[in-house]
Tab-separated table of C-alpha atoms in Angstrom:
chain	number	residue	atom	x	y	z
A	1	UNK	CA	0.154	0.075	-0.021
A	2	UNK	CA	2.783	2.331	1.008
A	3	UNK	CA	4.696	1.577	-2.126
A	4	UNK	CA	1.509	2.419	-4.043
A	5	UNK	CA	1.396	5.891	-2.657
A	6	UNK	CA	4.838	6.725	-3.129
A	7	UNK	CA	4.679	5.614	-6.671
A	8	UNK	CA	1.561	7.429	-7.261
A	9	UNK	CA	3.288	10.603	-5.436
A	10	UNK	CA	6.276	10.263	-7.869
A	11	UNK	CA	4.222	9.960	-10.952
A	12	UNK	CA	2.432	13.028	-10.056
A	13	UNK	CA	5.546	14.975	-9.663
A	14	UNK	CA	6.664	13.997	-12.898
A	15	UNK	CA	3.635	15.197	-14.884
A	16	UNK	CA	3.137	18.261	-12.827
A	17	UNK	CA	0.249	18.044	-10.117
A	18	UNK	CA	-1.803	21.187	-10.166
A	19	UNK	CA	-0.960	21.439	-6.779
A	20	UNK	CA	2.638	21.962	-7.216
A	21	UNK	CA	2.596	23.616	-10.350
A	22	UNK	CA	4.495	27.101	-10.672
A	23	UNK	CA	2.632	30.255	-9.987
A	24	UNK	CA	1.777	32.210	-13.109
A	25	UNK	CA	4.614	35.169	-13.797
A	26	UNK	CA	2.863	38.623	-12.686
A	27	UNK	CA	1.126	40.238	-15.782
A	28	UNK	CA	3.351	43.008	-17.364
A	29	UNK	CA	2.289	46.457	-17.786
A	30	UNK	CA	1.438	47.721	-21.562
A	31	UNK	CA	1.113	51.720	-20.097
A	32	UNK	CA	2.852	53.364	-17.371
A	33	UNK	CA	1.688	56.915	-16.007
A	34	UNK	CA	3.857	58.730	-13.472
A	35	UNK	CA	2.071	61.367	-11.154
A	36	UNK	CA	4.573	63.746	-9.658
A	37	UNK	CA	3.612	66.503	-7.241
A	38	UNK	CA	6.604	68.406	-7.335
A	39	UNK	CA	7.828	69.167	-3.078
A	40	UNK	CA	4.160	67.113	-2.307
A	41	UNK	CA	6.149	65.404	0.954
A	42	UNK	CA	4.225	63.123	3.281
A	43	UNK	CA	3.274	66.213	5.361
A	44	UNK	CA	1.686	67.953	2.552
A	45	UNK	CA	-0.057	65.035	1.430
A	46	UNK	CA	-1.706	64.475	4.842
A	47	UNK	CA	-2.220	68.585	4.824
A	48	UNK	CA	-4.315	68.305	1.764
A	49	UNK	CA	-6.942	65.708	2.790
A	50	UNK	CA	-7.573	68.067	6.027
A	51	UNK	CA	-7.810	71.114	3.829
A	52	UNK	CA	-9.993	69.323	1.006
A	53	UNK	CA	-12.220	67.194	3.169
A	54	UNK	CA	-11.729	68.151	7.075
A	55	UNK	CA	-10.730	64.523	7.865
A	56	UNK	CA	-7.310	62.513	7.274
A	57	UNK	CA	-7.324	59.852	4.175
A	58	UNK	CA	-9.610	61.002	2.130
A	59	UNK	CA	-7.294	61.486	-1.144
A	60	UNK	CA	-7.716	58.827	-3.807
A	61	UNK	CA	-4.046	58.243	-3.710
A	62	UNK	CA	-4.072	57.488	-0.060
A	63	UNK	CA	-6.437	54.414	-0.912
A	64	UNK	CA	-4.019	52.661	-3.534
A	65	UNK	CA	-2.920	49.287	-1.959
A	66	UNK	CA	1.068	49.765	-2.209
A	67	UNK	CA	2.967	52.333	-0.519
A	68	UNK	CA	6.631	52.848	0.021
A	69	UNK	CA	8.867	55.797	1.227
A	70	UNK	CA	11.346	56.784	-1.001
A	71	UNK	CA	14.667	58.609	-0.146
A	72	UNK	CA	15.312	61.670	-2.372
A	73	UNK	CA	19.008	62.703	-1.589
A	74	UNK	CA	21.455	63.555	-4.128
A	75	UNK	CA	24.890	61.783	-4.369
A	76	UNK	CA	26.559	64.831	-2.200
A	77	UNK	CA	23.958	66.223	0.094
A	78	UNK	CA	20.665	65.266	2.259
A	79	UNK	CA	18.236	67.666	0.611
A	80	UNK	CA	17.411	67.686	-3.233
A	81	UNK	CA	16.182	69.844	-5.702
A	82	UNK	CA	13.789	68.786	-8.271
A	83	UNK	CA	16.591	68.112	-11.034
A	84	UNK	CA	18.183	65.437	-9.113
A	85	UNK	CA	14.930	64.176	-7.652
A	86	UNK	CA	13.324	63.689	-10.857
A	87	UNK	CA	16.410	62.748	-12.808
A	88	UNK	CA	16.836	59.825	-10.410
A	89	UNK	CA	13.170	58.773	-10.877
A	90	UNK	CA	13.760	59.055	-14.453
A	91	UNK	CA	17.140	57.449	-15.136
A	92	UNK	CA	17.573	55.121	-12.229
A	93	UNK	CA	20.934	57.141	-11.327
A	94	UNK	CA	21.125	59.707	-8.486
A	95	UNK	CA	23.369	62.996	-9.387
A	96	UNK	CA	23.675	66.260	-8.102
A	97	UNK	CA	21.295	69.143	-7.643
A	98	UNK	CA	20.968	71.395	-10.725
A	99	UNK	CA	21.683	68.630	-12.981
A	100	UNK	CA	19.332	67.189	-15.479
A	101	UNK	CA	19.575	63.350	-16.422
A	102	UNK	CA	23.311	63.344	-16.532
A	103	UNK	CA	25.744	60.996	-14.057
A	104	UNK	CA	27.193	62.654	-11.154
A	105	UNK	CA	30.183	63.520	-12.895
A	106	UNK	CA	28.358	66.492	-13.936
A	107	UNK	CA	29.355	69.915	-12.490
A	108	UNK	CA	26.771	72.216	-12.419
A	109	UNK	CA	27.100	74.721	-15.020
A	110	UNK	CA	30.667	73.834	-15.682
A	111	UNK	CA	31.087	70.216	-16.814
A	112	UNK	CA	28.746	67.931	-18.735
A	113	UNK	CA	28.520	64.146	-16.822
A	114	UNK	CA	27.343	61.139	-19.195
A	115	UNK	CA	23.804	61.443	-20.481
A	116	UNK	CA	21.944	58.772	-18.362
A	117	UNK	CA	18.929	57.443	-20.507
A	118	UNK	CA	15.552	58.194	-19.296
A	119	UNK	CA	12.506	56.422	-18.922
A	120	UNK	CA	10.916	58.132	-21.441
A	121	UNK	CA	13.833	57.222	-23.834
A	122	UNK	CA	13.577	53.732	-23.096
A	123	UNK	CA	9.741	54.158	-24.146
A	124	UNK	CA	10.894	55.436	-27.312
A	125	UNK	CA	13.271	52.754	-28.163
A	126	UNK	CA	10.276	50.264	-27.670
A	127	UNK	CA	8.106	52.166	-29.893
A	128	UNK	CA	5.608	53.450	-27.750
A	129	UNK	CA	3.780	56.531	-27.657
A	130	UNK	CA	4.848	59.266	-24.599
A	131	UNK	CA	3.746	62.496	-23.167
A	132	UNK	CA	4.849	64.844	-20.614
A	133	UNK	CA	2.383	67.564	-19.129
A	134	UNK	CA	3.208	70.020	-16.311
A	135	UNK	CA	1.703	72.910	-14.472
A	136	UNK	CA	5.077	74.272	-14.765
A	137	UNK	CA	7.321	75.349	-17.572
A	138	UNK	CA	7.966	72.795	-19.727
A	139	UNK	CA	11.933	73.258	-19.613
A	140	UNK	CA	11.938	73.445	-15.817
A	141	UNK	CA	14.039	70.901	-14.099
A	142	UNK	CA	11.100	68.268	-13.499
A	143	UNK	CA	9.608	68.013	-17.015
A	144	UNK	CA	13.342	68.361	-18.733
A	145	UNK	CA	14.473	65.328	-16.709
A	146	UNK	CA	12.075	63.319	-19.003
A	147	UNK	CA	13.401	64.180	-22.305
A	148	UNK	CA	16.467	66.248	-21.988
A	149	UNK	CA	20.196	66.327	-20.615
A	150	UNK	CA	21.980	69.262	-19.042
A	151	UNK	CA	24.671	70.359	-16.689
A	152	UNK	CA	22.507	72.881	-15.644
A	153	UNK	CA	18.685	73.341	-15.097
A	154	UNK	CA	18.536	77.033	-15.857
A	155	UNK	CA	19.434	76.570	-19.629
A	156	UNK	CA	15.769	76.564	-20.493
A	157	UNK	CA	16.582	77.432	-23.968
A	158	UNK	CA	18.877	74.834	-24.853
A	159	UNK	CA	16.801	71.912	-22.876
A	160	UNK	CA	13.879	73.218	-24.935
A	161	UNK	CA	15.342	72.597	-28.161
A	162	UNK	CA	16.359	68.911	-27.197
A	163	UNK	CA	12.655	68.042	-26.934
A	164	UNK	CA	13.042	68.219	-31.265
A	165	UNK	CA	16.189	66.385	-31.136
A	166	UNK	CA	15.772	63.302	-29.605
A	167	UNK	CA	18.312	60.447	-28.995
A	168	UNK	CA	15.775	57.759	-29.485
A	169	UNK	CA	12.735	57.544	-31.571
A	170	UNK	CA	10.886	60.674	-32.746
A	171	UNK	CA	11.238	61.918	-29.076
A	172	UNK	CA	8.263	62.909	-27.007
A	173	UNK	CA	5.034	62.798	-28.833
A	174	UNK	CA	2.654	65.178	-26.550
A	175	UNK	CA	4.264	68.000	-24.699
A	176	UNK	CA	2.140	70.356	-22.663
A	177	UNK	CA	3.163	73.106	-20.518
A	178	UNK	CA	4.083	76.729	-19.797
A	179	UNK	CA	7.159	78.794	-19.410
A	180	UNK	CA	6.382	80.460	-23.071
A	181	UNK	CA	7.890	83.974	-21.961
A	182	UNK	CA	11.107	82.924	-20.344
A	183	UNK	CA	11.981	79.934	-22.585
A	184	UNK	CA	11.244	82.707	-25.621
A	185	UNK	CA	13.318	85.000	-23.989
A	186	UNK	CA	16.338	82.276	-23.904
A	187	UNK	CA	15.945	81.050	-27.423
A	188	UNK	CA	15.933	84.779	-28.764
A	189	UNK	CA	19.233	85.145	-27.121
A	190	UNK	CA	20.566	82.329	-28.715
A	191	UNK	CA	19.451	83.544	-32.129
A	192	UNK	CA	16.454	81.537	-32.275
A	193	UNK	CA	12.729	81.294	-31.678
A	194	UNK	CA	9.468	79.159	-31.590
A	195	UNK	CA	8.828	79.841	-34.908
A	196	UNK	CA	12.063	78.884	-36.423
A	197	UNK	CA	12.374	75.767	-34.347
A	198	UNK	CA	8.688	75.018	-35.343
A	199	UNK	CA	9.768	75.281	-38.927
A	200	UNK	CA	12.960	73.687	-38.757
A	201	UNK	CA	11.055	70.611	-37.799
A	202	UNK	CA	7.608	70.820	-39.366
A	203	UNK	CA	6.059	70.731	-35.832
A	204	UNK	CA	4.028	73.430	-34.693
A	205	UNK	CA	4.682	74.863	-31.083
A	206	UNK	CA	1.048	76.382	-29.845
A	207	UNK	CA	0.606	79.076	-27.463
A	208	UNK	CA	-2.555	77.724	-25.783
A	209	UNK	CA	-3.917	74.219	-25.521
A	210	UNK	CA	-7.032	75.272	-27.271
A	211	UNK	CA	-5.029	75.929	-30.237
A	212	UNK	CA	-3.707	72.814	-30.904
A	213	UNK	CA	-6.211	71.003	-33.441
A	214	UNK	CA	-7.589	67.645	-32.611
A	215	UNK	CA	-6.051	66.375	-35.809
A	216	UNK	CA	-2.547	66.839	-34.365
A	217	UNK	CA	-1.283	63.903	-32.798
A	218	UNK	CA	2.117	64.884	-31.721
A	219	UNK	CA	1.248	68.584	-30.215
A	220	UNK	CA	3.391	70.662	-28.270
A	221	UNK	CA	2.025	73.527	-26.328
A	222	UNK	CA	4.118	76.045	-24.567
A	223	UNK	CA	1.653	78.444	-22.917
A	224	UNK	CA	1.776	81.135	-20.463
A	225	UNK	CA	-0.584	79.435	-18.502
A	226	UNK	CA	-2.446	76.163	-18.504
A	227	UNK	CA	-5.404	74.061	-17.355
A	228	UNK	CA	-3.413	70.762	-16.072
A	229	UNK	CA	-6.638	68.754	-15.877
A	230	UNK	CA	-7.802	69.658	-19.212
A	231	UNK	CA	-4.103	69.075	-20.571
A	232	UNK	CA	-3.644	65.505	-19.165
A	233	UNK	CA	-6.874	64.337	-20.263
A	234	UNK	CA	-6.312	65.472	-23.884
A	235	UNK	CA	-2.530	63.833	-23.714
A	236	UNK	CA	-4.234	60.641	-22.436
A	237	UNK	CA	-6.731	60.688	-25.153
A	238	UNK	CA	-4.040	60.813	-27.493
A	239	UNK	CA	-1.648	58.231	-26.169
A	240	UNK	CA	-4.209	55.562	-25.244
A	241	UNK	CA	-4.650	54.268	-28.660
A	242	UNK	CA	-0.981	53.246	-29.058
A	243	UNK	CA	-0.894	49.572	-30.283
A	244	UNK	CA	2.255	49.162	-27.999
A	245	UNK	CA	1.489	51.583	-25.037
A	246	UNK	CA	2.541	54.210	-23.954
A	247	UNK	CA	4.156	56.457	-21.109
A	248	UNK	CA	2.715	59.570	-19.566
A	249	UNK	CA	4.323	61.674	-17.115
A	250	UNK	CA	2.201	64.314	-15.313
A	251	UNK	CA	3.694	67.071	-12.995
A	252	UNK	CA	1.757	69.513	-10.616
A	253	UNK	CA	3.378	72.083	-8.650
A	254	UNK	CA	2.648	71.433	-4.857
A	255	UNK	CA	5.051	74.164	-3.088
A	256	UNK	CA	3.319	75.375	-0.106
A	257	UNK	CA	5.090	78.966	0.053
A	258	UNK	CA	1.592	79.898	-0.225
A	259	UNK	CA	-0.236	77.020	2.093
A	260	UNK	CA	-3.597	77.490	0.220
A	261	UNK	CA	-2.407	77.122	-3.055
A	262	UNK	CA	0.139	74.419	-2.745
A	263	UNK	CA	-2.376	72.300	-0.738
A	264	UNK	CA	-5.406	72.856	-2.846
A	265	UNK	CA	-3.092	72.015	-6.022
A	266	UNK	CA	-2.649	68.654	-4.518
A	267	UNK	CA	-5.862	68.029	-3.760
A	268	UNK	CA	-6.981	69.208	-7.276
A	269	UNK	CA	-4.150	66.808	-8.445
A	270	UNK	CA	-5.575	64.268	-6.557
A	271	UNK	CA	-9.081	64.368	-8.223
A	272	UNK	CA	-7.372	64.356	-11.518
A	273	UNK	CA	-5.384	61.026	-10.705
A	274	UNK	CA	-8.975	59.524	-9.262
A	275	UNK	CA	-10.717	60.605	-12.734
A	276	UNK	CA	-7.666	59.351	-14.912
A	277	UNK	CA	-7.647	55.911	-13.014
A	278	UNK	CA	-11.431	55.464	-14.226
A	279	UNK	CA	-10.199	55.931	-17.959
A	280	UNK	CA	-7.693	53.517	-17.845
A	281	UNK	CA	-7.696	49.371	-17.425
A	282	UNK	CA	-5.608	48.677	-14.118
A	283	UNK	CA	-4.883	45.299	-15.364
A	284	UNK	CA	-2.332	46.648	-18.296
A	285	UNK	CA	-1.768	50.104	-16.784
A	286	UNK	CA	0.755	50.944	-13.749
A	287	UNK	CA	0.142	54.151	-11.772
A	288	UNK	CA	2.466	55.802	-9.744
A	289	UNK	CA	2.151	58.913	-7.365
A	290	UNK	CA	5.374	60.268	-5.751
A	291	UNK	CA	7.255	63.549	-5.121
A	292	UNK	CA	10.603	64.656	-6.129
A	293	UNK	CA	11.610	66.117	-2.733
A	294	UNK	CA	9.699	66.918	0.496
A	295	UNK	CA	9.097	70.597	1.639
A	296	UNK	CA	8.704	72.258	4.896
A	297	UNK	CA	5.204	72.162	6.273
A	298	UNK	CA	3.724	70.970	9.374
A	299	UNK	CA	0.613	70.673	11.064
A	300	UNK	CA	0.795	71.200	14.641
A	301	UNK	CA	-2.794	71.914	15.629
A	302	UNK	CA	-6.187	72.084	14.924
A	303	UNK	CA	-9.444	70.408	15.562
A	304	UNK	CA	-12.475	68.751	13.185
A	305	UNK	CA	-14.907	70.935	12.185
A	306	UNK	CA	-12.583	74.170	12.163
A	307	UNK	CA	-10.649	75.356	9.352
A	308	UNK	CA	-7.113	73.896	9.171
A	309	UNK	CA	-5.713	77.354	7.357
A	310	UNK	CA	-7.160	79.477	10.284
A	311	UNK	CA	-5.470	82.787	10.102
A	312	UNK	CA	-4.612	82.471	6.454
A	313	UNK	CA	-6.259	85.648	5.179
A	314	UNK	CA	-4.716	87.875	7.879
A	315	UNK	CA	-1.352	86.312	6.822
A	316	UNK	CA	-2.384	86.908	3.031
A	317	UNK	CA	-3.167	90.426	3.378
A	318	UNK	CA	0.175	91.429	4.658
A	319	UNK	CA	1.969	89.949	1.318
A	320	UNK	CA	3.356	92.758	-0.676
A	321	UNK	CA	3.969	91.167	-4.499
A	322	UNK	CA	7.703	91.642	-5.312
A	323	UNK	CA	8.664	92.064	-1.578
A	324	UNK	CA	10.947	89.699	0.211
A	325	UNK	CA	9.559	86.866	1.615
A	326	UNK	CA	9.415	85.715	4.997
A	327	UNK	CA	11.357	82.740	5.753
A	328	UNK	CA	8.599	80.972	8.085
A	329	UNK	CA	4.687	81.291	7.846
A	330	UNK	CA	2.968	80.628	10.858
A	331	UNK	CA	-0.431	80.098	11.162
A	332	UNK	CA	-2.757	78.732	13.746
A	333	UNK	CA	-2.379	75.235	12.984
A	334	UNK	CA	0.103	75.049	10.161
A	335	UNK	CA	3.798	76.093	9.998
A	336	UNK	CA	5.767	76.416	6.893
A	337	UNK	CA	9.358	76.678	6.484
A	338	UNK	CA	9.985	77.727	3.121
A	339	UNK	CA	12.782	75.319	2.101
A	340	UNK	CA	13.067	71.874	0.481
A	341	UNK	CA	13.491	68.855	3.110
A	342	UNK	CA	15.199	65.801	3.079
A	343	UNK	CA	12.961	63.338	4.833
A	344	UNK	CA	11.429	60.395	2.201
A	345	UNK	CA	8.491	61.042	0.246
A	346	UNK	CA	5.633	58.724	-0.237
A	347	UNK	CA	5.585	56.595	-3.316
A	348	UNK	CA	2.131	54.973	-4.204
A	349	UNK	CA	1.069	52.449	-6.838
A	350	UNK	CA	-1.389	50.451	-8.283
A	351	UNK	CA	-1.462	48.249	-11.474
A	352	UNK	CA	0.790	45.554	-12.787
A	353	UNK	CA	4.152	45.885	-11.032
A	354	UNK	CA	2.847	47.822	-8.083
A	355	UNK	CA	3.559	45.525	-5.738
A	356	UNK	CA	7.192	46.199	-5.757
A	357	UNK	CA	6.455	49.748	-4.180
A	358	UNK	CA	7.192	48.523	-0.706
A	359	UNK	CA	9.422	49.599	2.619
A	360	UNK	CA	11.787	52.221	2.418
A	361	UNK	CA	14.020	52.537	-1.064
A	362	UNK	CA	15.926	55.124	-2.760
A	363	UNK	CA	14.189	56.978	-5.284
A	364	UNK	CA	15.824	55.379	-8.264
A	365	UNK	CA	13.936	52.141	-7.242
A	366	UNK	CA	11.202	53.716	-8.675
A	367	UNK	CA	12.779	53.505	-12.252
A	368	UNK	CA	13.541	49.747	-11.712
A	369	UNK	CA	9.648	48.898	-10.614
A	370	UNK	CA	8.484	51.048	-14.100
A	371	UNK	CA	11.200	49.096	-16.179
A	372	UNK	CA	10.311	45.734	-14.643
A	373	UNK	CA	6.591	46.584	-15.190
A	374	UNK	CA	7.377	46.785	-18.948
A	375	UNK	CA	9.479	43.964	-18.958
A	376	UNK	CA	12.541	45.639	-19.926
A	377	UNK	CA	15.981	45.463	-18.812
A	378	UNK	CA	18.374	48.591	-18.324
A	379	UNK	CA	21.253	49.059	-20.767
A	380	UNK	CA	24.435	47.357	-19.437
A	381	UNK	CA	22.427	44.553	-17.634
């Protein structure tokens, strides 16, 4: 009897018993959307829920199942700027503050480092469609880190032109943001301008989102102001028909130099994220929310049923446009130290590959998460 049972067990193992079958490999992503709240640290995200809803844990991203804490430090300091912070997420390589997607060998404004290949460049190389939407200037540090390489984040004229001279594929397909006056000024100083660039590359550069015709599948908008929600939904509509998939990066400023404005941006961003979530299939689309660095805001008082920002209107009335700003804002329940800070920021995710967003990790891990979700290997590995 015993011999019979052993024989049966051996036969079962030989033919692959269902009970012992290997688990199916995790599903791969077709699409990735990265939502970046610039300066949206843990304390700011928490305070945004209190401002928007009068209660904690009411933001949509706070209900995503996968959560980690991302270290944002550059290679030589404890506190990051947006250039290093976003470059690390987009390339998997930490660098120095002020440097856009170059290796740490770069010296800001003096010496180039080796260009570090960005997630957008990998996506272009694999034939995906790509989009970058920002509430900020399209050549500023955070969006620039997706498509450009520079030893100085301040070189907006040079950075912007790299969107039209890609190293891989045909470059970013959809580019929406602001900064028209300053970018235009730097372009003029170098002997060119929006019209000349558009003509040279046969690609119009629109001054308003509504000026871009629906028939243009690869629009570029550099505006004075932009509706970030409308721009994001427009970009999603343009990208989602891609047969191979897409990468969409969306930045919304969350600095709380003005606490009401900054926290409201996070509330509005979260509403947009919730809307985008309903328009995608989480079976094939990875959504990631994080920040490039944190900011000095703390909630140190208040109670339910009372305004979080009590005293804001009185403080706002004392602010004179163009005057030197005080270093610290002191409201009844909130204090803002107007500076970047060095603590970890939240990273939240849902969709294929999101289970790897757990625990403490360097921000470069998020690059690996997104690459692995697609099943891609980093060059040199």
